Amino acid sequence: MTEIDTAESSAYRRRSPLEAVGAALARLVPESGPRRWLRSAYHAALGGSRGVSSTLPGGEVVRVLPEYRFVTWNAVEYSAFRAAARPGGVALDVGANAGAYALLMGQWMRPGGRVFAFEPSPAAFDGLSRHVALNGLSDVVTPVRAAASDQGGTAALIGAGHHGTSRLAAAGERGTETVDTVTIDSFCATQRISPTLIKIDVEGFELEVLRGARETIARMDPLELFVEMHPTVWRERGMAPADLMEELRIQGLRAEPLRTVPDAWALEGECLRLVRVS
């Protein structure tokens, strides 16, 4: 069995002593009414509605609410997305969670650009929407409460929290709730947009999203397409890298890692760049 290489990430901020105390208390105080009261007071002490700020390597500042302070960025993804973004462009952040990359894309796409951030989990979508407003990006970033897939309709969602691990249920799995699904092709046709940048992070359902984006990808010029891979979920679903490779063959694409790794198809939680086969 191939060893999985897990990607690293950073919050790009110095965590305060108060956060260390809060983490210790969380382990000691059981989940109860008093703990919920303490959590509310703790979040207020961390900044409340003003949030906590992270400063990225290029000087971008992102503010997140205290309850979403776990938000992090992968350094090589950040660099690749930043280089691919263009003012006035259109970005799709598919699987936006609380908005870590959508908020950066919103800054990079100004002036004149648009970002559509897809997130089906209610808790994560709430955080995404609040963060867009908190960072003054409502004129650029549009949250879309739906999961991208290979067909429109509804589907079951598993793990509907806000920590970025929710995903669509596979056949035979029981979901925690029902969410809307859209294809990228139908969404782009309805919105009459031609994306210049697409980032896909859907916790193991990359194949379905790519199938539902064939027409859009075929007309993307230039092609700036990044897909975060989740081989551990593929195994759970009875899939293999060969299934993804076949879809790329159909679409005339190849996958390139953003950094040198032993096996790009065993890289967990980090994007591969998809480029056209010349």
mmCIF file with all atom_site columns, C-alpha atoms in Angstrom, residues 67-159:
data_model
loop_
_atom_site.group_PDB
_atom_site.id
_atom_site.type_symbol
_atom_site.label_atom_id
_atom_site.label_alt_id
_atom_site.label_comp_id
_atom_site.label_asym_id
_atom_site.label_entity_id
_atom_site.label_seq_id
_atom_site.pdbx_PDB_ins_code
_atom_site.Cartn_x
_atom_site.Cartn_y
_atom_site.Cartn_z
_atom_site.occupancy
_atom_site.B_iso_or_equiv
_atom_site.pdbx_formal_charge
_atom_site.auth_seq_id
_atom_site.auth_comp_id
_atom_site.auth_asym_id
_atom_site.auth_atom_id
_atom_site.pdbx_PDB_model_num
ATOM 1  C CA . GLU A 1 67  ? -15.009 30.090 16.501  1.00 0.00 ? 67  GLU A CA 1
ATOM 2  C CA . TYR A 1 68  ? -13.289 29.579 13.111  1.00 0.00 ? 68  TYR A CA 1
ATOM 3  C CA . ARG A 1 69  ? -9.762  30.330 14.328  1.00 0.00 ? 69  ARG A CA 1
ATOM 4  C CA . PHE A 1 70  ? -8.664  26.851 13.167  1.00 0.00 ? 70  PHE A CA 1
ATOM 5  C CA . VAL A 1 71  ? -8.549  28.222 9.573   1.00 0.00 ? 71  VAL A CA 1
ATOM 6  C CA . THR A 1 72  ? -5.183  27.563 7.899   1.00 0.00 ? 72  THR A CA 1
ATOM 7  C CA . TRP A 1 73  ? -3.497  27.816 4.505   1.00 0.00 ? 73  TRP A CA 1
ATOM 8  C CA . ASN A 1 74  ? -1.116  25.538 2.661   1.00 0.00 ? 74  ASN A CA 1
ATOM 9  C CA . ALA A 1 75  ? 1.972   27.506 1.610   1.00 0.00 ? 75  ALA A CA 1
ATOM 10 C CA . VAL A 1 76  ? 2.423   25.970 -1.852  1.00 0.00 ? 76  VAL A CA 1
ATOM 11 C CA . GLU A 1 77  ? -1.295  26.240 -2.635  1.00 0.00 ? 77  GLU A CA 1
ATOM 12 C CA . TYR A 1 78  ? -1.292  29.873 -1.532  1.00 0.00 ? 78  TYR A CA 1
ATOM 13 C CA . SER A 1 79  ? 1.630   30.671 -3.841  1.00 0.00 ? 79  SER A CA 1
ATOM 14 C CA . ALA A 1 80  ? 0.102   28.794 -6.797  1.00 0.00 ? 80  ALA A CA 1
ATOM 15 C CA . PHE A 1 81  ? -3.349  30.367 -6.436  1.00 0.00 ? 81  PHE A CA 1
ATOM 16 C CA . ARG A 1 82  ? -1.868  33.844 -5.988  1.00 0.00 ? 82  ARG A CA 1
ATOM 17 C CA . ALA A 1 83  ? 0.171   33.478 -9.168  1.00 0.00 ? 83  ALA A CA 1
ATOM 18 C CA . ALA A 1 84  ? -2.863  32.177 -11.096 1.00 0.00 ? 84  ALA A CA 1
ATOM 19 C CA . ALA A 1 85  ? -5.333  34.867 -9.953  1.00 0.00 ? 85  ALA A CA 1
ATOM 20 C CA . ARG A 1 86  ? -5.848  37.942 -12.113 1.00 0.00 ? 86  ARG A CA 1
ATOM 21 C CA . PRO A 1 87  ? -7.694  41.204 -11.355 1.00 0.00 ? 87  PRO A CA 1
ATOM 22 C CA . GLY A 1 88  ? -10.994 41.184 -13.224 1.00 0.00 ? 88  GLY A CA 1
ATOM 23 C CA . GLY A 1 89  ? -11.080 37.385 -13.428 1.00 0.00 ? 89  GLY A CA 1
ATOM 24 C CA . VAL A 1 90  ? -13.736 34.933 -12.293 1.00 0.00 ? 90  VAL A CA 1
ATOM 25 C CA . ALA A 1 91  ? -12.876 32.290 -9.695  1.00 0.00 ? 91  ALA A CA 1
ATOM 26 C CA . LEU A 1 92  ? -14.824 29.265 -8.492  1.00 0.00 ? 92  LEU A CA 1
ATOM 27 C CA . ASP A 1 93  ? -13.920 28.041 -5.013  1.00 0.00 ? 93  ASP A CA 1
ATOM 28 C CA . VAL A 1 94  ? -15.600 24.644 -4.911  1.00 0.00 ? 94  VAL A CA 1
ATOM 29 C CA . GLY A 1 95  ? -15.650 23.434 -1.325  1.00 0.00 ? 95  GLY A CA 1
ATOM 30 C CA . ALA A 1 96  ? -14.947 26.810 0.253   1.00 0.00 ? 96  ALA A CA 1
ATOM 31 C CA . ASN A 1 97  ? -15.605 25.811 3.879   1.00 0.00 ? 97  ASN A CA 1
ATOM 32 C CA . ALA A 1 98  ? -15.355 28.974 6.042   1.00 0.00 ? 98  ALA A CA 1
ATOM 33 C CA . GLY A 1 99  ? -13.711 30.935 3.231   1.00 0.00 ? 99  GLY A CA 1
ATOM 34 C CA . ALA A 1 100 ? -9.941  30.711 3.757   1.00 0.00 ? 100 ALA A CA 1
ATOM 35 C CA . TYR A 1 101 ? -9.116  30.822 0.041   1.00 0.00 ? 101 TYR A CA 1
ATOM 36 C CA . ALA A 1 102 ? -12.283 32.557 -1.162  1.00 0.00 ? 102 ALA A CA 1
ATOM 37 C CA . LEU A 1 103 ? -11.341 35.589 0.958   1.00 0.00 ? 103 LEU A CA 1
ATOM 38 C CA . LEU A 1 104 ? -7.895  35.724 -0.626  1.00 0.00 ? 104 LEU A CA 1
ATOM 39 C CA . MET A 1 105 ? -9.297  35.243 -4.116  1.00 0.00 ? 105 MET A CA 1
ATOM 40 C CA . GLY A 1 106 ? -11.683 38.115 -3.460  1.00 0.00 ? 106 GLY A CA 1
ATOM 41 C CA . GLN A 1 107 ? -8.713  40.381 -2.763  1.00 0.00 ? 107 GLN A CA 1
ATOM 42 C CA . TRP A 1 108 ? -6.717  39.114 -5.723  1.00 0.00 ? 108 TRP A CA 1
ATOM 43 C CA . MET A 1 109 ? -9.596  39.442 -8.213  1.00 0.00 ? 109 MET A CA 1
ATOM 44 C CA . ARG A 1 110 ? -10.135 43.130 -7.478  1.00 0.00 ? 110 ARG A CA 1
ATOM 45 C CA . PRO A 1 111 ? -10.841 45.326 -9.281  1.00 0.00 ? 111 PRO A CA 1
ATOM 46 C CA . GLY A 1 112 ? -13.676 44.048 -11.416 1.00 0.00 ? 112 GLY A CA 1
ATOM 47 C CA . GLY A 1 113 ? -13.485 40.329 -10.606 1.00 0.00 ? 113 GLY A CA 1
ATOM 48 C CA . ARG A 1 114 ? -15.916 37.824 -9.120  1.00 0.00 ? 114 ARG A CA 1
ATOM 49 C CA . VAL A 1 115 ? -15.583 34.822 -6.833  1.00 0.00 ? 115 VAL A CA 1
ATOM 50 C CA . PHE A 1 116 ? -18.292 32.177 -6.409  1.00 0.00 ? 116 PHE A CA 1
ATOM 51 C CA . ALA A 1 117 ? -17.702 30.127 -3.272  1.00 0.00 ? 117 ALA A CA 1
ATOM 52 C CA . PHE A 1 118 ? -19.574 26.789 -3.052  1.00 0.00 ? 118 PHE A CA 1
ATOM 53 C CA . GLU A 1 119 ? -20.219 25.297 0.400   1.00 0.00 ? 119 GLU A CA 1
ATOM 54 C CA . PRO A 1 120 ? -23.070 22.898 1.259   1.00 0.00 ? 120 PRO A CA 1
ATOM 55 C CA . SER A 1 121 ? -22.504 22.488 5.026   1.00 0.00 ? 121 SER A CA 1
ATOM 56 C CA . PRO A 1 122 ? -24.835 24.874 6.901   1.00 0.00 ? 122 PRO A CA 1
ATOM 57 C CA . ALA A 1 123 ? -22.323 25.639 9.677   1.00 0.00 ? 123 ALA A CA 1
ATOM 58 C CA . ALA A 1 124 ? -19.453 26.223 7.262   1.00 0.00 ? 124 ALA A CA 1
ATOM 59 C CA . PHE A 1 125 ? -21.690 28.257 4.928   1.00 0.00 ? 125 PHE A CA 1
ATOM 60 C CA . ASP A 1 126 ? -22.677 30.477 7.850   1.00 0.00 ? 126 ASP A CA 1
ATOM 61 C CA . GLY A 1 127 ? -19.005 31.090 8.612   1.00 0.00 ? 127 GLY A CA 1
ATOM 62 C CA . LEU A 1 128 ? -18.255 31.728 4.931   1.00 0.00 ? 128 LEU A CA 1
ATOM 63 C CA . SER A 1 129 ? -21.056 34.293 4.625   1.00 0.00 ? 129 SER A CA 1
ATOM 64 C CA . ARG A 1 130 ? -20.067 36.092 7.833   1.00 0.00 ? 130 ARG A CA 1
ATOM 65 C CA . HIS A 1 131 ? -16.411 36.173 6.837   1.00 0.00 ? 131 HIS A CA 1
ATOM 66 C CA . VAL A 1 132 ? -17.191 37.670 3.434   1.00 0.00 ? 132 VAL A CA 1
ATOM 67 C CA . ALA A 1 133 ? -18.985 40.534 5.195   1.00 0.00 ? 133 ALA A CA 1
ATOM 68 C CA . LEU A 1 134 ? -16.343 40.854 7.937   1.00 0.00 ? 134 LEU A CA 1
ATOM 69 C CA . ASN A 1 135 ? -13.614 41.266 5.328   1.00 0.00 ? 135 ASN A CA 1
ATOM 70 C CA . GLY A 1 136 ? -15.551 43.775 3.215   1.00 0.00 ? 136 GLY A CA 1
ATOM 71 C CA . LEU A 1 137 ? -15.764 41.472 0.191   1.00 0.00 ? 137 LEU A CA 1
ATOM 72 C CA . SER A 1 138 ? -19.517 41.284 -0.406  1.00 0.00 ? 138 SER A CA 1
ATOM 73 C CA . ASP A 1 139 ? -19.117 43.073 -3.744  1.00 0.00 ? 139 ASP A CA 1
ATOM 74 C CA . VAL A 1 140 ? -16.699 40.405 -4.991  1.00 0.00 ? 140 VAL A CA 1
ATOM 75 C CA . VAL A 1 141 ? -17.416 37.068 -3.254  1.00 0.00 ? 141 VAL A CA 1
ATOM 76 C CA . THR A 1 142 ? -20.781 35.347 -3.650  1.00 0.00 ? 142 THR A CA 1
ATOM 77 C CA . PRO A 1 143 ? -21.412 32.371 -1.320  1.00 0.00 ? 143 PRO A CA 1
ATOM 78 C CA . VAL A 1 144 ? -23.326 29.531 -3.006  1.00 0.00 ? 144 VAL A CA 1
ATOM 79 C CA . ARG A 1 145 ? -25.028 27.071 -0.646  1.00 0.00 ? 145 ARG A CA 1
ATOM 80 C CA . ALA A 1 146 ? -24.682 23.935 -2.742  1.00 0.00 ? 146 ALA A CA 1
ATOM 81 C CA . ALA A 1 147 ? -22.323 21.053 -3.414  1.00 0.00 ? 147 ALA A CA 1
ATOM 82 C CA . ALA A 1 148 ? -20.842 20.687 -6.868  1.00 0.00 ? 148 ALA A CA 1
ATOM 83 C CA . SER A 1 149 ? -21.287 17.223 -8.369  1.00 0.00 ? 149 SER A CA 1
ATOM 84 C CA . ASP A 1 150 ? -21.950 15.441 -11.667 1.00 0.00 ? 150 ASP A CA 1
ATOM 85 C CA . GLN A 1 151 ? -25.673 16.175 -11.593 1.00 0.00 ? 151 GLN A CA 1
ATOM 86 C CA . GLY A 1 152 ? -28.047 18.724 -10.152 1.00 0.00 ? 152 GLY A CA 1
ATOM 87 C CA . GLY A 1 153 ? -30.619 17.888 -7.491  1.00 0.00 ? 153 GLY A CA 1
ATOM 88 C CA . THR A 1 154 ? -30.071 16.888 -3.891  1.00 0.00 ? 154 THR A CA 1
ATOM 89 C CA . ALA A 1 155 ? -27.705 14.578 -2.035  1.00 0.00 ? 155 ALA A CA 1
ATOM 90 C CA . ALA A 1 156 ? -26.927 13.445 1.492   1.00 0.00 ? 156 ALA A CA 1
ATOM 91 C CA . LEU A 1 157 ? -24.128 15.215 3.348   1.00 0.00 ? 157 LEU A CA 1
ATOM 92 C CA . ILE A 1 158 ? -21.945 13.566 5.983   1.00 0.00 ? 158 ILE A CA 1
ATOM 93 C CA . GLY A 1 159 ? -20.396 15.568 8.818   1.00 0.00 ? 159 GLY A CA 1
#
